[in-house]
Tab-separated table of C-alpha atoms and ligand atoms in Angstrom:
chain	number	residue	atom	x	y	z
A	243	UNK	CA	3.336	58.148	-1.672
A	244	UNK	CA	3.445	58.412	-5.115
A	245	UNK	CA	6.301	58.542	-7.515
A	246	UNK	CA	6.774	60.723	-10.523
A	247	UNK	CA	9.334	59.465	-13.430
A	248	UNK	CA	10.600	61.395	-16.320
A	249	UNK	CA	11.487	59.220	-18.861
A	250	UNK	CA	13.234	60.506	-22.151
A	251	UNK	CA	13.478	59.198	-25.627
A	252	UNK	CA	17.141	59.460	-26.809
A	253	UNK	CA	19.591	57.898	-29.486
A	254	UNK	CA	20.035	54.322	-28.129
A	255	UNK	CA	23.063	54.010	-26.263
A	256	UNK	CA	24.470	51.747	-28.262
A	257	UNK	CA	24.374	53.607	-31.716
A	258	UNK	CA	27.204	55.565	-33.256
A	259	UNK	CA	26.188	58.939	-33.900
A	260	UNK	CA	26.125	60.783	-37.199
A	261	UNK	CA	26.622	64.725	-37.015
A	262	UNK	CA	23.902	65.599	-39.865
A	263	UNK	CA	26.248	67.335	-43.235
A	264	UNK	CA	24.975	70.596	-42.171
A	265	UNK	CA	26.194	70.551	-38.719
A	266	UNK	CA	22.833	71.602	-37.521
A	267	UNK	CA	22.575	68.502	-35.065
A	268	UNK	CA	22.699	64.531	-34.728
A	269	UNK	CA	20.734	62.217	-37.588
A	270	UNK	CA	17.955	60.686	-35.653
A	271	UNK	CA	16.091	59.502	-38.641
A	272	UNK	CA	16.056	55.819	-39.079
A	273	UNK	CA	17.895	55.358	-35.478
A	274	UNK	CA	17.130	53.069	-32.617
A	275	UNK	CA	16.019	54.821	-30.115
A	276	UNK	CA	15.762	53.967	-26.201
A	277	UNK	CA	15.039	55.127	-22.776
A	278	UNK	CA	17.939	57.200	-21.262
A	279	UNK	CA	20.083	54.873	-19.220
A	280	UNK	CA	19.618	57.030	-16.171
A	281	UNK	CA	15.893	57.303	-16.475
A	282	UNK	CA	16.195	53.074	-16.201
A	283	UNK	CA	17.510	53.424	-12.894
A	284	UNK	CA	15.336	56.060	-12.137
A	285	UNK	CA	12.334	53.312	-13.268
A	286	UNK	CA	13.801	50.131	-11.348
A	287	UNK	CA	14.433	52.559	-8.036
A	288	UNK	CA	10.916	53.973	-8.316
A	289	UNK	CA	9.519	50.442	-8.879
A	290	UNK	CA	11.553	48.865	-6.119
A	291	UNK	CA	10.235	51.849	-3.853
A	292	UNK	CA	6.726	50.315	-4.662
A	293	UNK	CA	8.060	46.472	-4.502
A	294	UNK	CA	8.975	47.994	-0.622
A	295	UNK	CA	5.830	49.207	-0.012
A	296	UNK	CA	6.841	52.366	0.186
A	297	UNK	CA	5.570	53.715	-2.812
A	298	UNK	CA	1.571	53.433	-3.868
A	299	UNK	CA	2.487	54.271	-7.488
A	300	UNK	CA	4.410	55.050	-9.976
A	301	UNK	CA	3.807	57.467	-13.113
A	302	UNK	CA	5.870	57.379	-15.858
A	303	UNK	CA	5.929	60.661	-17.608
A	304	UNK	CA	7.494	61.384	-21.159
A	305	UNK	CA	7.606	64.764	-23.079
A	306	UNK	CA	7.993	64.935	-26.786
A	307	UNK	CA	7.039	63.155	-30.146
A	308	UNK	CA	4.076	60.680	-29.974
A	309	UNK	CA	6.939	58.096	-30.430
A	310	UNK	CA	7.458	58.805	-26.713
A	311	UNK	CA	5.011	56.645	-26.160
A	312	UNK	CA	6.976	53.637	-26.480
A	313	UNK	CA	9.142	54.979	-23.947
A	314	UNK	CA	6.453	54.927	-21.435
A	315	UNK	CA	5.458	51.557	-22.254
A	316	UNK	CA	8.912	50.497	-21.722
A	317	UNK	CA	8.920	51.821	-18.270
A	318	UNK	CA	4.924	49.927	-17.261
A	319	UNK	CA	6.736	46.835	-18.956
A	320	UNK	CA	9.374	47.407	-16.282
A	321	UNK	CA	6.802	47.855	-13.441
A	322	UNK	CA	5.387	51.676	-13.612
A	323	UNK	CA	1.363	51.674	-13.219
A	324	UNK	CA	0.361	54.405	-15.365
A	325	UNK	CA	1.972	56.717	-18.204
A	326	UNK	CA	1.343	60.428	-18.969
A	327	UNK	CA	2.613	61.541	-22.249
A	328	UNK	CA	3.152	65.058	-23.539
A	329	UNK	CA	3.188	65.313	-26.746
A	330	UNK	CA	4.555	67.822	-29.101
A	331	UNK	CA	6.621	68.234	-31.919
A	332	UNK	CA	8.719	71.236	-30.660
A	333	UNK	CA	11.781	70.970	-29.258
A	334	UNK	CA	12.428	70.775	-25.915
A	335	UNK	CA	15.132	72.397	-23.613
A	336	UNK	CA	15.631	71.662	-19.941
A	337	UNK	CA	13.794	74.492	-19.075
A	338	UNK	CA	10.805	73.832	-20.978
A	339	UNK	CA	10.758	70.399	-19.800
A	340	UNK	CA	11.083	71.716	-15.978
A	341	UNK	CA	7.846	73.624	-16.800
A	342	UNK	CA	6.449	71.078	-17.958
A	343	UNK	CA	7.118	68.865	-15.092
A	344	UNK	CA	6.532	71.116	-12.328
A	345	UNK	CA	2.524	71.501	-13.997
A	346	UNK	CA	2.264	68.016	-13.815
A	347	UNK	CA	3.914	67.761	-10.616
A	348	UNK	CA	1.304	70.180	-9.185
A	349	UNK	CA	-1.558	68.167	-10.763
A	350	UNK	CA	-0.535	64.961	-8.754
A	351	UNK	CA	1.399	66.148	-5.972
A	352	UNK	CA	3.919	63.015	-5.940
A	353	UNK	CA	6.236	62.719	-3.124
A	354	UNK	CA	9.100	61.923	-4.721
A	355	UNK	CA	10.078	62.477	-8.269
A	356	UNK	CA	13.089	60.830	-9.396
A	357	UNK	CA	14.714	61.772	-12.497
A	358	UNK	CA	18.005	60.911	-14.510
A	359	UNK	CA	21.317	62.767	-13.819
A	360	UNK	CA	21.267	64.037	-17.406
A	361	UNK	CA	20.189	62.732	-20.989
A	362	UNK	CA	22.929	61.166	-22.642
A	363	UNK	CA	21.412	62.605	-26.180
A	364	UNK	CA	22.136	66.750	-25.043
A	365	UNK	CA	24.108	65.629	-21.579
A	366	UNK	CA	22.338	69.061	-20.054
A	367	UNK	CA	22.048	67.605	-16.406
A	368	UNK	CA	19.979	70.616	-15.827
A	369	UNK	CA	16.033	69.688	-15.467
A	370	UNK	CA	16.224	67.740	-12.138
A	371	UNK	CA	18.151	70.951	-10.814
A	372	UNK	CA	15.749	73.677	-12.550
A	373	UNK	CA	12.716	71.390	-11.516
A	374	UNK	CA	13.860	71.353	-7.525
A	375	UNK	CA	14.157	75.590	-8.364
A	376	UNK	CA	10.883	75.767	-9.812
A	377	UNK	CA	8.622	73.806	-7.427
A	378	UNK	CA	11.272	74.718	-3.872
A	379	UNK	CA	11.815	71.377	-3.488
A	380	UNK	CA	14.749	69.990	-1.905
A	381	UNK	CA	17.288	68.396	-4.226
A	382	UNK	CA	19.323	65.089	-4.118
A	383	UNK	CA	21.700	64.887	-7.321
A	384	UNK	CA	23.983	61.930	-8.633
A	385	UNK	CA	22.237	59.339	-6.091
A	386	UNK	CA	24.581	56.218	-5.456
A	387	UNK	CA	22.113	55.474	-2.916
A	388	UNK	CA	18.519	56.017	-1.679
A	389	UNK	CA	17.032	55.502	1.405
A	390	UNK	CA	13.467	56.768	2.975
A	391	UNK	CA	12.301	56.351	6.232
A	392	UNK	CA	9.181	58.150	7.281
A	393	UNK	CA	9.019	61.870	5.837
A	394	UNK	CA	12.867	61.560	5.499
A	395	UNK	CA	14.460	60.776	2.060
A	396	UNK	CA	18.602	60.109	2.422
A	397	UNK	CA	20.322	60.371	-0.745
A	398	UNK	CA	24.125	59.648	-0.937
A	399	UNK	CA	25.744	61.382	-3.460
A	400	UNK	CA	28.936	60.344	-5.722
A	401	UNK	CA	30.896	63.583	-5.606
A	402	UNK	CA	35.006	64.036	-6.634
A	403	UNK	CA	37.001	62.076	-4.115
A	404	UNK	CA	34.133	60.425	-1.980
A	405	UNK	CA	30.429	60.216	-1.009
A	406	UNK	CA	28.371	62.825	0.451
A	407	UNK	CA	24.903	61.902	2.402
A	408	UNK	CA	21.986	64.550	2.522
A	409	UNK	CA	19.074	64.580	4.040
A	410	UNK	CA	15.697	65.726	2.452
A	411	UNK	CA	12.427	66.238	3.492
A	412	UNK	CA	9.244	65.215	1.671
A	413	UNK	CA	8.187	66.164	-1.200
A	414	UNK	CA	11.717	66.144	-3.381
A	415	UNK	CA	13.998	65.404	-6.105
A	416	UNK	CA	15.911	63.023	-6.720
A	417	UNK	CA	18.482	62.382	-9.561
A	418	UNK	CA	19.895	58.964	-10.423
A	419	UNK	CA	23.740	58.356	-11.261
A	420	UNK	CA	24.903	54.998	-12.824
A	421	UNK	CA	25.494	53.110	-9.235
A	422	UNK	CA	22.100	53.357	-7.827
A	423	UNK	CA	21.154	50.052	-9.091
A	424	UNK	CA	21.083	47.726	-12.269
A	425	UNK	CA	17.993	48.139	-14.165
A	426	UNK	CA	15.671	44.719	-14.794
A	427	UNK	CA	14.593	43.971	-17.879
A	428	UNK	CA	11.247	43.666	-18.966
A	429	UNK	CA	9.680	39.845	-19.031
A	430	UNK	CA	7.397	39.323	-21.551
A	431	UNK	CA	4.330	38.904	-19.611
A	432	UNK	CA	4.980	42.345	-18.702
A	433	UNK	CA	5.597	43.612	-21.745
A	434	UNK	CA	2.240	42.063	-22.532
A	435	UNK	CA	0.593	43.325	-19.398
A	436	UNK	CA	1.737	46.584	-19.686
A	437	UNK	CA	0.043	47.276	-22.925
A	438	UNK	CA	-3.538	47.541	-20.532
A	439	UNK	CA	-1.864	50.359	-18.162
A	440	UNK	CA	-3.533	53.756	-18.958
A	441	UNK	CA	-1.465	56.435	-20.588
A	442	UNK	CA	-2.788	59.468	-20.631
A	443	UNK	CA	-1.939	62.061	-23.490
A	444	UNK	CA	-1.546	65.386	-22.605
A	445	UNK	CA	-0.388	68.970	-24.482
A	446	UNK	CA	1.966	71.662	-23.312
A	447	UNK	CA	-1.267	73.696	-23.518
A	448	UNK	CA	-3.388	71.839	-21.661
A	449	UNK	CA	-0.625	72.221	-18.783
A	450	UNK	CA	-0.303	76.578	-20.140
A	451	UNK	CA	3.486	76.105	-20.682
A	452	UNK	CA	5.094	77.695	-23.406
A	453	UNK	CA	7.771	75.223	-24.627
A	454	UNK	CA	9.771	77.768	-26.918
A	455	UNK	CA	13.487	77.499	-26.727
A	456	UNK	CA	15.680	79.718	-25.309
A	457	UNK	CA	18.879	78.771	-26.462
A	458	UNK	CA	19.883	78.282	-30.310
A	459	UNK	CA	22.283	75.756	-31.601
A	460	UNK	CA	24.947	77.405	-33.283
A	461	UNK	CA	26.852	74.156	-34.369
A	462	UNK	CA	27.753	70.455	-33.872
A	463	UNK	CA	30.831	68.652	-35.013
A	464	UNK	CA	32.073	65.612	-34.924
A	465	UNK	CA	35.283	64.652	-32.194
A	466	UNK	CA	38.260	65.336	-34.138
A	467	UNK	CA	39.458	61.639	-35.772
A	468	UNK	CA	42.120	59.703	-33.535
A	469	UNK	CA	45.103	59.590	-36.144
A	470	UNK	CA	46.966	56.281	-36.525
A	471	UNK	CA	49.878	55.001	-33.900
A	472	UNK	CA	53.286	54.690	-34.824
A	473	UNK	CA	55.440	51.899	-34.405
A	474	UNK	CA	59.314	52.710	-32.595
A	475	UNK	CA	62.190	50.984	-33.375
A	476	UNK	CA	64.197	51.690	-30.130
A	477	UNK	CA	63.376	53.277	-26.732
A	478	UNK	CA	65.807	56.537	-27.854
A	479	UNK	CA	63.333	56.768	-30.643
A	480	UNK	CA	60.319	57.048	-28.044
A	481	UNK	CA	62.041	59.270	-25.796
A	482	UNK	CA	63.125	61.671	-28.497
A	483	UNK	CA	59.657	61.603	-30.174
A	484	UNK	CA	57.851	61.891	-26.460
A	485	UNK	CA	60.194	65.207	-26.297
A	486	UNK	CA	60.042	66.724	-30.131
A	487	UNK	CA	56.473	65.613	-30.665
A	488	UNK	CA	54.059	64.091	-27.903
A	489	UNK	CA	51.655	67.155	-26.637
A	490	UNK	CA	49.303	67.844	-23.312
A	491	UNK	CA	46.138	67.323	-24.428
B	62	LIG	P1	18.883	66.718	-18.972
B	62	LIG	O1	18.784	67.828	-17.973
B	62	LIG	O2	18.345	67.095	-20.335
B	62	LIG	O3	20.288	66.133	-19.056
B	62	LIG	O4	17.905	65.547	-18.467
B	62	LIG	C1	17.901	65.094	-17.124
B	62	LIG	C2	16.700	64.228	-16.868
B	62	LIG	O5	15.499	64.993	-17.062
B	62	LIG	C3	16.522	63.019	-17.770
B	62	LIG	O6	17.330	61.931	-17.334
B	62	LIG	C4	15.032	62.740	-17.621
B	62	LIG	O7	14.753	62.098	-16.383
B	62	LIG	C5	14.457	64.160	-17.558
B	62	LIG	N1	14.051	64.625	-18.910
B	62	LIG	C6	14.706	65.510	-19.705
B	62	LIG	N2	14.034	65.692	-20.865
B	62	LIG	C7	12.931	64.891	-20.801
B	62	LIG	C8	11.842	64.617	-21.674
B	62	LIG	N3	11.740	65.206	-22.879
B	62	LIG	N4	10.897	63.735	-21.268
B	62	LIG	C9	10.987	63.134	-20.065
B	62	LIG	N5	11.990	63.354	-19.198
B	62	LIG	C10	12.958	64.221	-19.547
């Protein structure tokens, strides 16, 4: 069976965010940028699928700016065999991206594609779900655990107040939430080996997908500043400020 991976280039994790003056989205220029956490556990489940023997292989697959590139070797460093890149320079929405995937999807019939829960650049958590739509594939969202056996895929699910097990039938989706597993990191033999693994570049016209957006961002802003504590002298002070001044947020 083979395995399909979206991986996305986003802000790294780690970075503090700057809203750009103008308000018309976040600086990315001159920012570290990383695989989307998610789309690492998607990555180490995929490549432990294949470790199993369950898996023949694993594809990468990253849609964007050449730059994306380096995402895709990040996920062969980590154990994926080959890379498909499509490139563009215009912005992509969930639904685009769904397009997109669903073309490629179609050109290598995978059996299991296994995407993040959501981006944490645009936190959408949308193209798994519009993928699944697109193709009538079965869906398994927020996966805390995985586990195939035959033609069956069972996907437990962290939902409010528990877990939830479904059962799906091959081919499918699957989306990753932050339990699944703990990402590896890449050694540096297989960073090194990884820079032989084929990626193949690819256009959003080669697939016939229109990428243009459908929504328009009206506006970003930065979370309104946390204003300084106060200091009490008395426990009558707290208790009259808690009632004059402390609000619900
Ligand atoms: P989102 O719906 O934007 O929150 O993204 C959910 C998941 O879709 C991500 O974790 C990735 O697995 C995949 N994805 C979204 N955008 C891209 C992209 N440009 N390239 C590759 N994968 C993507």
């Amino acid at each position: 069976m083979k395995l399909l991976v979206p991986v996305k280039r986003v802000v790294d994790y780690n970075v503090k965010v700057r809203v750009r003056a103008d308000g018309s989205g976040v600086e990315t220029a001159g920012v570290k940028m990383s695989m989307n956490p998610f789309d690492e556990i998607a990555v180490e489940e995929a490549v432990r699928l294949k470790e199993k023997g369950i898996a023949s292989e694993v594809i990468a697959v990253s849609l964007g700016v050449a730059a994306c590139g380096e995402t895709i070797r990040t996920a062969l460093a980590m154990g994926a065999d080959r890379g498909i890149l499509v490139e563009t320079d215009a912005e992509l929405q969930p639904l685009a991206v769904a397009k997109l995937l669903r073309a490629i999807a179609e050109r290598e019939q995978p059996g299991l594609i296994i995407l993040g829960k959501q981006a944490i650049d645009d936190d959408m958590n949308a193209t798994g779900q519009m993928l699944a739509a697109l193709l009538g594939w079965p869906q398994g969202t927020f996966a805390s655990k995985l586990e195939i056996a035959g033609e069956t895929i069972a996907v437990t699910r962290e939902i409010d107040g528990g877990l939830e097990t479904v059962s799906l039938s091959r081919p499918a989706i699957v989306t990753t939430d932050l339990r699944l597993n703990e990402p590896r990191y890449a050694s540096l033999p297989n960073i090194m080996k990884a820079r032989k693994k084929p990626i193949e570049t690819l256009t959003p016209a080669a697939l016939g997908v229109d990428p243009a957006p459908r929504l328009a961002l009206v506006k970003v802003v930065e979370p309104a500043k946390r204003q300084a504590g106060k200091k009490v002298g008395s426990v009558a002070e707290l208790v009259a400020k808690l009632k004059t001044e402390a609000k619900v947020i």
